[in-house]
Structures are given as C-alpha cells and as structure tokens.
XYZ file of C-alpha atoms in Angstrom:
358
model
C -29.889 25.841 -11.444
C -29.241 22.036 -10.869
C -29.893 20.753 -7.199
C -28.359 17.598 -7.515
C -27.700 14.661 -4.435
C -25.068 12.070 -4.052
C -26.925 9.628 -6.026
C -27.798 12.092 -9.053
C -24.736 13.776 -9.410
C -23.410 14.413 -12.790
C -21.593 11.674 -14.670
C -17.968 11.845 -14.844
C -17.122 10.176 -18.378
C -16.340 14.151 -19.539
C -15.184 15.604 -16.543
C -11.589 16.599 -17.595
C -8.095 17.468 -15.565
C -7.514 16.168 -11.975
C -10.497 13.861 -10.775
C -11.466 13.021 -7.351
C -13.005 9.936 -7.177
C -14.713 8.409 -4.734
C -13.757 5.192 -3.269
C -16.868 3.355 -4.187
C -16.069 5.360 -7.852
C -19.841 6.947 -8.002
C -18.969 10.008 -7.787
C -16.584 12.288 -10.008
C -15.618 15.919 -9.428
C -13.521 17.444 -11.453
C -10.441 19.793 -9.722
C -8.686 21.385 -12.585
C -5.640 23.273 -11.871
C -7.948 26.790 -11.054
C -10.490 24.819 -9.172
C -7.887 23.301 -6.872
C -6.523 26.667 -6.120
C -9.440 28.150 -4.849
C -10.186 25.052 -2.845
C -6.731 25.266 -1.447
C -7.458 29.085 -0.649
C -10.476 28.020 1.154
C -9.355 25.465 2.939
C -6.299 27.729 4.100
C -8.691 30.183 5.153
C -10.774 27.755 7.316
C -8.219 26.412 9.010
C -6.747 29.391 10.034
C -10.403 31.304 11.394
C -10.097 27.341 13.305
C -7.114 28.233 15.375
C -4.030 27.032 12.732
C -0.737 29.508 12.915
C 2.393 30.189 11.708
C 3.878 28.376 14.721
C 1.913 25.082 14.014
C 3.256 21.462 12.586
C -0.384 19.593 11.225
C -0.538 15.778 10.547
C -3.564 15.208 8.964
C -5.153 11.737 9.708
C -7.571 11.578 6.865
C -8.186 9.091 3.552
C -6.696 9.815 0.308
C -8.100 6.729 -1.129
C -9.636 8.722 -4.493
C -10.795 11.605 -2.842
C -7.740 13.972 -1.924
C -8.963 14.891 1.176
C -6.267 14.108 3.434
C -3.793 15.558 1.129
C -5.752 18.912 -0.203
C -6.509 19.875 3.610
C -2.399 19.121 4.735
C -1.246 21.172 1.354
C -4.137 24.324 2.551
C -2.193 23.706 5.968
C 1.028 24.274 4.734
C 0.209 27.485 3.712
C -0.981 28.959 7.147
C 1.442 26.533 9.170
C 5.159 25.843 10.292
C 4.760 22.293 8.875
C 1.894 19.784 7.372
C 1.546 16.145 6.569
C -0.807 13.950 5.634
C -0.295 10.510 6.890
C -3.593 8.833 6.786
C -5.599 7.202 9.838
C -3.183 4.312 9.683
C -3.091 1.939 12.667
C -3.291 4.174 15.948
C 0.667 3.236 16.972
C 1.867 5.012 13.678
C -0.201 7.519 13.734
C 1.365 7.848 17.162
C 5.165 7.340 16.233
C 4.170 10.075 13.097
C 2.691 13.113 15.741
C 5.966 12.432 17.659
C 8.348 12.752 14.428
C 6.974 15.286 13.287
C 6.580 17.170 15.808
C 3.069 18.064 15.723
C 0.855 20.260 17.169
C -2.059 20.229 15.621
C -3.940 16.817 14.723
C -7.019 16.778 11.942
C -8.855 13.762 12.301
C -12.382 12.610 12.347
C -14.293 12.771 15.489
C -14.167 8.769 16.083
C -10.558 8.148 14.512
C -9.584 10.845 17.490
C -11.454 9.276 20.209
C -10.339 5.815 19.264
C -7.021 6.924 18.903
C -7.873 8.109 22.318
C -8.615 5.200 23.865
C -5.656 2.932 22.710
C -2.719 5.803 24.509
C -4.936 4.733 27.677
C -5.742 1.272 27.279
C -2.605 -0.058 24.827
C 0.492 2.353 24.820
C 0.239 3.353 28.078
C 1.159 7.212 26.933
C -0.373 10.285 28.811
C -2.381 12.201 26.212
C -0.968 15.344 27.243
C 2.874 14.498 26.095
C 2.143 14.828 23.354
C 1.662 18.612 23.355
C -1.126 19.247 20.885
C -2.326 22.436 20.898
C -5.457 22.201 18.348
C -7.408 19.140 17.591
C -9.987 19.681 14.464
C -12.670 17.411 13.628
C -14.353 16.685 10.186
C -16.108 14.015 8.223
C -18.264 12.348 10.859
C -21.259 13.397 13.057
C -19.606 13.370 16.430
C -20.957 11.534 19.792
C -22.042 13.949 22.735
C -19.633 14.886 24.463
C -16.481 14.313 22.108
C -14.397 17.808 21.874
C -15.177 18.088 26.363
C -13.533 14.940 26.341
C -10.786 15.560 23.654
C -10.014 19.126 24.691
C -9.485 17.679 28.620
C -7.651 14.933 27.865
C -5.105 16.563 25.853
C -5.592 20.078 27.251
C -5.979 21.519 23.699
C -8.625 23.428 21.674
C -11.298 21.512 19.493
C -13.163 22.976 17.002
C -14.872 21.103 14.050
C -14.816 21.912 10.744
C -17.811 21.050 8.209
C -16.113 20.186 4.676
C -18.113 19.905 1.796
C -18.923 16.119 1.013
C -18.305 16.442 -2.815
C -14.937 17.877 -2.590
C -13.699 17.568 0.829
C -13.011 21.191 0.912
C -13.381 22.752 4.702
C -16.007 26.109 4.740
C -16.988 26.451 7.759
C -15.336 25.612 11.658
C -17.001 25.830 14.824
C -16.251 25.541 18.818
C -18.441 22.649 20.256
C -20.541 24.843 22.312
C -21.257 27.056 19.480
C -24.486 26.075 18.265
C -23.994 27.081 14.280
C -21.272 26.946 12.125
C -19.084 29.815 10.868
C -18.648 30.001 7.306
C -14.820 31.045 5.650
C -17.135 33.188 3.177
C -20.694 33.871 2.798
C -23.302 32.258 0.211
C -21.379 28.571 0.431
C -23.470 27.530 2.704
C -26.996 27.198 3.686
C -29.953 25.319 4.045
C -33.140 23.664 2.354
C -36.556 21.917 2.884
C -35.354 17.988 1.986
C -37.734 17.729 -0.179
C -38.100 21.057 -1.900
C -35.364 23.113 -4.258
C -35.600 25.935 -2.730
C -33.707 27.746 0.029
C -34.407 28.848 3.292
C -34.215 32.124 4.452
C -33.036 33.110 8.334
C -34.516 33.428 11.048
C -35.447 29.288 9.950
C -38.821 28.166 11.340
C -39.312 24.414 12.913
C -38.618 21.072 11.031
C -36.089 19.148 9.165
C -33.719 21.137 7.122
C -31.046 19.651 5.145
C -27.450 21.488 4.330
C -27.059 22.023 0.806
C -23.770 23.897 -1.119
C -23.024 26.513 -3.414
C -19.564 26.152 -4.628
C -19.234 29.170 -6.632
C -15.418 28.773 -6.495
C -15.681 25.592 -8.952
C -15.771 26.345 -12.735
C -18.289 23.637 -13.706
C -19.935 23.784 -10.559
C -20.440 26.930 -9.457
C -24.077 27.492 -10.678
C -25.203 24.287 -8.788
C -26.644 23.758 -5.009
C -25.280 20.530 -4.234
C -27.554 18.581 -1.161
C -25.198 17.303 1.310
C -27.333 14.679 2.744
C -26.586 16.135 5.723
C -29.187 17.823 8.284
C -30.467 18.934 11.276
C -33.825 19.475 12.905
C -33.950 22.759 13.841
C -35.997 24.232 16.968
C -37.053 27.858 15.052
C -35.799 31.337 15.325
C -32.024 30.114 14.193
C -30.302 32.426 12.454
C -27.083 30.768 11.415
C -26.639 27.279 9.733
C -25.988 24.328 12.714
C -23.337 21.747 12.505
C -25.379 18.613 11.134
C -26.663 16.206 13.738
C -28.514 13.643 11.030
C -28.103 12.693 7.716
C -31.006 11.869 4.547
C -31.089 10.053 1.717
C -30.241 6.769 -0.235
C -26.642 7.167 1.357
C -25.660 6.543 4.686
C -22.449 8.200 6.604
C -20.459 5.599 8.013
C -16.766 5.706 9.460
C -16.789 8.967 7.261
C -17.444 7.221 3.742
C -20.900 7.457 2.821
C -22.638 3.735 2.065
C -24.804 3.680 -0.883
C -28.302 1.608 -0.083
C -29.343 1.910 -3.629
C -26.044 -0.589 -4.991
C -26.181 -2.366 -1.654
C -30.189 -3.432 -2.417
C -28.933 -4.045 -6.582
C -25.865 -6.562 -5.152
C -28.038 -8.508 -2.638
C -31.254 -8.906 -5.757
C -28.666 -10.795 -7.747
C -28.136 -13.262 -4.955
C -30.713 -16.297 -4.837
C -32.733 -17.121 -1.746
C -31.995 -13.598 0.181
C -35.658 -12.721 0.885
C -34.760 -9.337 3.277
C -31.643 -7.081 4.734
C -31.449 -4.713 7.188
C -28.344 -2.902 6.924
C -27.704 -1.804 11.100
C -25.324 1.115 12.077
C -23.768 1.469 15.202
C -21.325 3.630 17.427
C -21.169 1.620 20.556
C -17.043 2.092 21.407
C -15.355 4.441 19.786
C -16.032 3.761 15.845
C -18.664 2.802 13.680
C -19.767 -0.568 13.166
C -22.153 -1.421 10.069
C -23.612 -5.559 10.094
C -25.874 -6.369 7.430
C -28.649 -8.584 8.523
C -30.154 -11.373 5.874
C -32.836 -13.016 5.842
C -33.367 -16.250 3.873
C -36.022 -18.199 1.863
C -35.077 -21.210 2.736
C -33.087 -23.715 5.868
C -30.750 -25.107 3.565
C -28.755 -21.612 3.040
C -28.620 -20.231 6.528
C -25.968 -22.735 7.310
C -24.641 -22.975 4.179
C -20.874 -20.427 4.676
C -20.474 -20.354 0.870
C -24.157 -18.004 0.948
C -22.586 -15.821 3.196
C -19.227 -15.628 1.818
C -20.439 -14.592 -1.421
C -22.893 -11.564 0.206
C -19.611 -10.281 2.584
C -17.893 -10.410 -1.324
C -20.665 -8.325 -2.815
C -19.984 -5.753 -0.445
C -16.574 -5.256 0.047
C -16.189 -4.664 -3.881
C -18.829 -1.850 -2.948
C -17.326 0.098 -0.087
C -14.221 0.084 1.771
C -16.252 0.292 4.700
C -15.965 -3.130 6.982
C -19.928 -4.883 6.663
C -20.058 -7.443 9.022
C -22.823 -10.003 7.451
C -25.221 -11.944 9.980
C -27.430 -14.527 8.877
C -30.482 -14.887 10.745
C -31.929 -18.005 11.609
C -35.407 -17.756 11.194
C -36.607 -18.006 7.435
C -38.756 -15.818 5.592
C -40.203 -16.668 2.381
C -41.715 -13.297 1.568
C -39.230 -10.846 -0.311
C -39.549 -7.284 1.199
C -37.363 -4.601 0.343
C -34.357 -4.000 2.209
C -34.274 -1.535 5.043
C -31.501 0.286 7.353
C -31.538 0.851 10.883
C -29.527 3.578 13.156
C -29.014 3.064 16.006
C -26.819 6.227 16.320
C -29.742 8.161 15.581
C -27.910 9.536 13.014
C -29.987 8.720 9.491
C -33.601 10.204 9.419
C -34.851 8.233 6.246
C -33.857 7.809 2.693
C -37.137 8.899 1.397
C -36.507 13.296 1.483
C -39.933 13.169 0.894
C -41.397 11.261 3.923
C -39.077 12.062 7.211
C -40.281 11.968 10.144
C-alpha cells in the first residue's frame, strides 16, 4: 500500500479519462466516468448529514481553475437541493448580485472568502447580512480563524458547519458544527490519522503529539488501495476518539488562500536567479484573507535597487501559483547563500520536514 504526499504523488502522463489538474499542474487525478459518480454520491451525502435539503438553492463560491471543485460540489448539491450553482469567488459584488438571483439559501465558500465577503456588505455595499436570508453557510478548503462560524452564524443568523474535503480530489467526507471538536465522516474507513513521519495508522483512543490526516479513497478505481497524506494536521491533547478538524498543516507545501504553495519549485525558481543569496516566504491572515510576501535577500547593493531583479522574481512566481506573492527586497545584503525558509505567522504550518516537527 502506497502512502504517497502532495509532492510524491503519482505522475499523470497515463492517467486516462477526465483529469483534475491542479492549478500549479503538479498534481493529476484521474476521475473517470465511475470515479466521478461515487465522488458525486459522496459529496451528496456530506452535504446533506451538513444541513442541505430539498428546499435549498446552493451557490457555490469555489475555484474551478483545473480542479473541479466548485463545480463537482454544486452538481453533488443538485442532487439533495431545490437548486445549485457554481459561480466562483468572483469579486464580492457579484458574488452578491449572484446569491440574490438565484435565490440562494445556502452559500459554500471558504472560511476567509465568507468573512471577507463579510466585511465588504458592512464596509462597501452597505447591505444588512441578514437580507439576504441564508439559511446554511458551509466552509471548506482553508483552516479557519477563531471565532469564524460565531461570527458568520450571528451575522447572518444561519447555521455553519465546515466540511473537510479531501485535498486530492476536492471531494467533501466529513462536516462538522464549530463547537464540535472532531469531524463526522459521510462513511467510515475514509478517514483517519497517522504519525507524520511514520506509514502507519493510528488507532483511537489517540495518545499526545502531532498527528497528520491521511485518506483512504476506496471509492477511486486507481486509488483506492492508497492512503493519501493530506498535509493536514492537528496536535492532539490524548484520549480523542474521533478525527479533529485540522488546525496545522506539514510538509513541502503550504495552504494558502486555499491553493496549496509548493516550497520545493518556489526554492528551484529563485536558484536560477543570480545574486538571491536567501528567501523567506511569510504567510499571513491579518484582515480577512491570506497574504503571502516573499522576502529576498541579496549578494550584492547594486540589485536591491535594481526593479528589473525584482520584476523577474514576482515573474517566477506567478507562472508557479495563482496565488498573489507579494516580493520585498530587503535592504541589508547578505553574501552567504542559505537555504530558503517559510514563516507563519498564522500558526498554521508546523514544518516541512515530517520528520523533525516540533
């Protein structure tokens, strides 16, 4: 049995029928025509243990760039629900005018696109959260901030539960209210959990120490023999008996605005620069989104003011990730090269080293 992460998933030059493809195109699951049915089923199923009826209209405010996330979770909603779309995060004021056409009661999003989306009814349109009658809110894809389905279930008087999809397929298998303190899978043996740096899996009631969530997908034809590592985890306190929703995240990848940033092709762009000596890559959730700025360090004065240096790094990353890198060039120079290095400041990413967390 393979126990493969992010970075050492299987090449997809064979992988055959429908493809999802990730938007940085490293990773490549196939979703054949049986495979997508059962992923369908289970995302159906998910969203309806969540709180999704017959009487329900979903928009679903998720990407679709590559990985059919937006659109797989809006079809599995059409099947338990009045009505489902999937419109994308777009810009806040159409996802606005699209809630209000379609009439929608329940809104998928991810925990910051909702609380930024939020904010601007407050601060920009000037629109009381609670006309527009949602009933459920579900979050997925992000780690959310303290506090984040109080605030979302007062503001628009509506439920919030959160639902953990699986971060090679996008597939929803598990939902939980905030206060519950583990997640409830659709279906047992999916989901479950493992020492980071050992293949083998825990058994309940867990003792103390990292553990990271790791996947079975025995629904997937190819797959189903495999226990995928998320790079998700948790630090657990001992004596838990269910899996918790993920408050951390391990590895050479790094969850940001819901994509997850590769280090590994970030550290491979930046050595084929001259004169960048060190980078530290800095993550942080200070409003209501994300915000990644990559810090360089040169080897010499006559690049740090130099905008063509800089240009060409903010190049090298946007044909890596969609994800907005602001670049900031520090003034002091360092001739010693040291190896790059990425700083939290969510608290969110333990290490990319499995091996050695703290």
């Amino acid at each position: 049995m393979s126990w493969p992460t992010r970075s050492t998933f299987p090449a997809g030059r064979s992988a055959a029928g429908l493809l999802s493809v990730s938007p940085e195109g490293e990773l490549v699951v196939p979703l054949g025509a049986d495979d997508r049915a059962a992923a369908l089923d289970l995302a159906a199923r998910t969203l309806a243990a969540a709180g999704v009826g017959a009487d329900d209209r979903v928009v679903v405010a998720l990407n679709n760039d590559g990985e059919p996330a937006g659109a797989l979770i809006a079809e599995a909603a059409a099947q338990v629900a009045e009505a489902a779309a999937s419109v994308g995060p777009r810009g806040r004021m159409r996802l606005h005018a699209a809630l209000e056409s379609v009439g929608a009661t329940v809104l998928v999003a991810t925990p910051t696109g909702a609380m930024d989306f939020l904010a601007r009814l407050h601060l920009e349109f000037l629109v009381d959260p609670l006309d527009l009658e949602l009933r459920h809110i579900l979050l997925v894809g992000e780690i959310p901030s303290a506090n984040t389905g109080g605030q979302l279930a007062a503001e628009f008087d509506a439920s919030v539960r959160e639902l953990y999809a699986d971060p090679f397929f996008g597939v929803p298998l598990a939902h939980r209210a905030p206060s519950d303190p583990v997640l409830t899978p659709v279906r047992g043996g999916l989901l479950g959990l493992a020492p980071p740096d050992k293949d083998v899996l825990l058994d309940a009631p867990y003792g103390e120490g990292v553990a990271e969530l790791v996947v079975t997908p025995s629904w997937h034809t190819a797959l189903g023999g495999a226990t995928l590592r998320t790079g998700h985890a948790v630090r657990l306190a001992g004596g838990e008996r269910g899996v918790p929703a993920p408050a951390h995240t391990v590895g050479e990848h790094v969850l940001v605005r819901g994509r997850w940033v590769s280090v590994p092709r970030i550290a491979a762009a930046l050595a084929r620069i001259d004169g960048v000596s060190r980078w530290d890559l800095r993550i942080s959730r200070d409003g209501t989104l994300d915000a990644a700025a990559l810090h360089v360090t040169f080897n010499r004065g006559t690049l740090v003011a130099n905008p063509m240096w800089k240009k060409r790094i903010a190049q090298a990353l946007y044909a890596l990730t969609p994800v907005a890198v602001d670049v900031v060039v520090e003034e002091e120079v360092a001739e010693e090269r040291r190896p790059g290095t990425v700083t939290d400041l969510r608290g969110h990413h333990l290490g990319r080293d499995r091996a050695r967390l703290p």
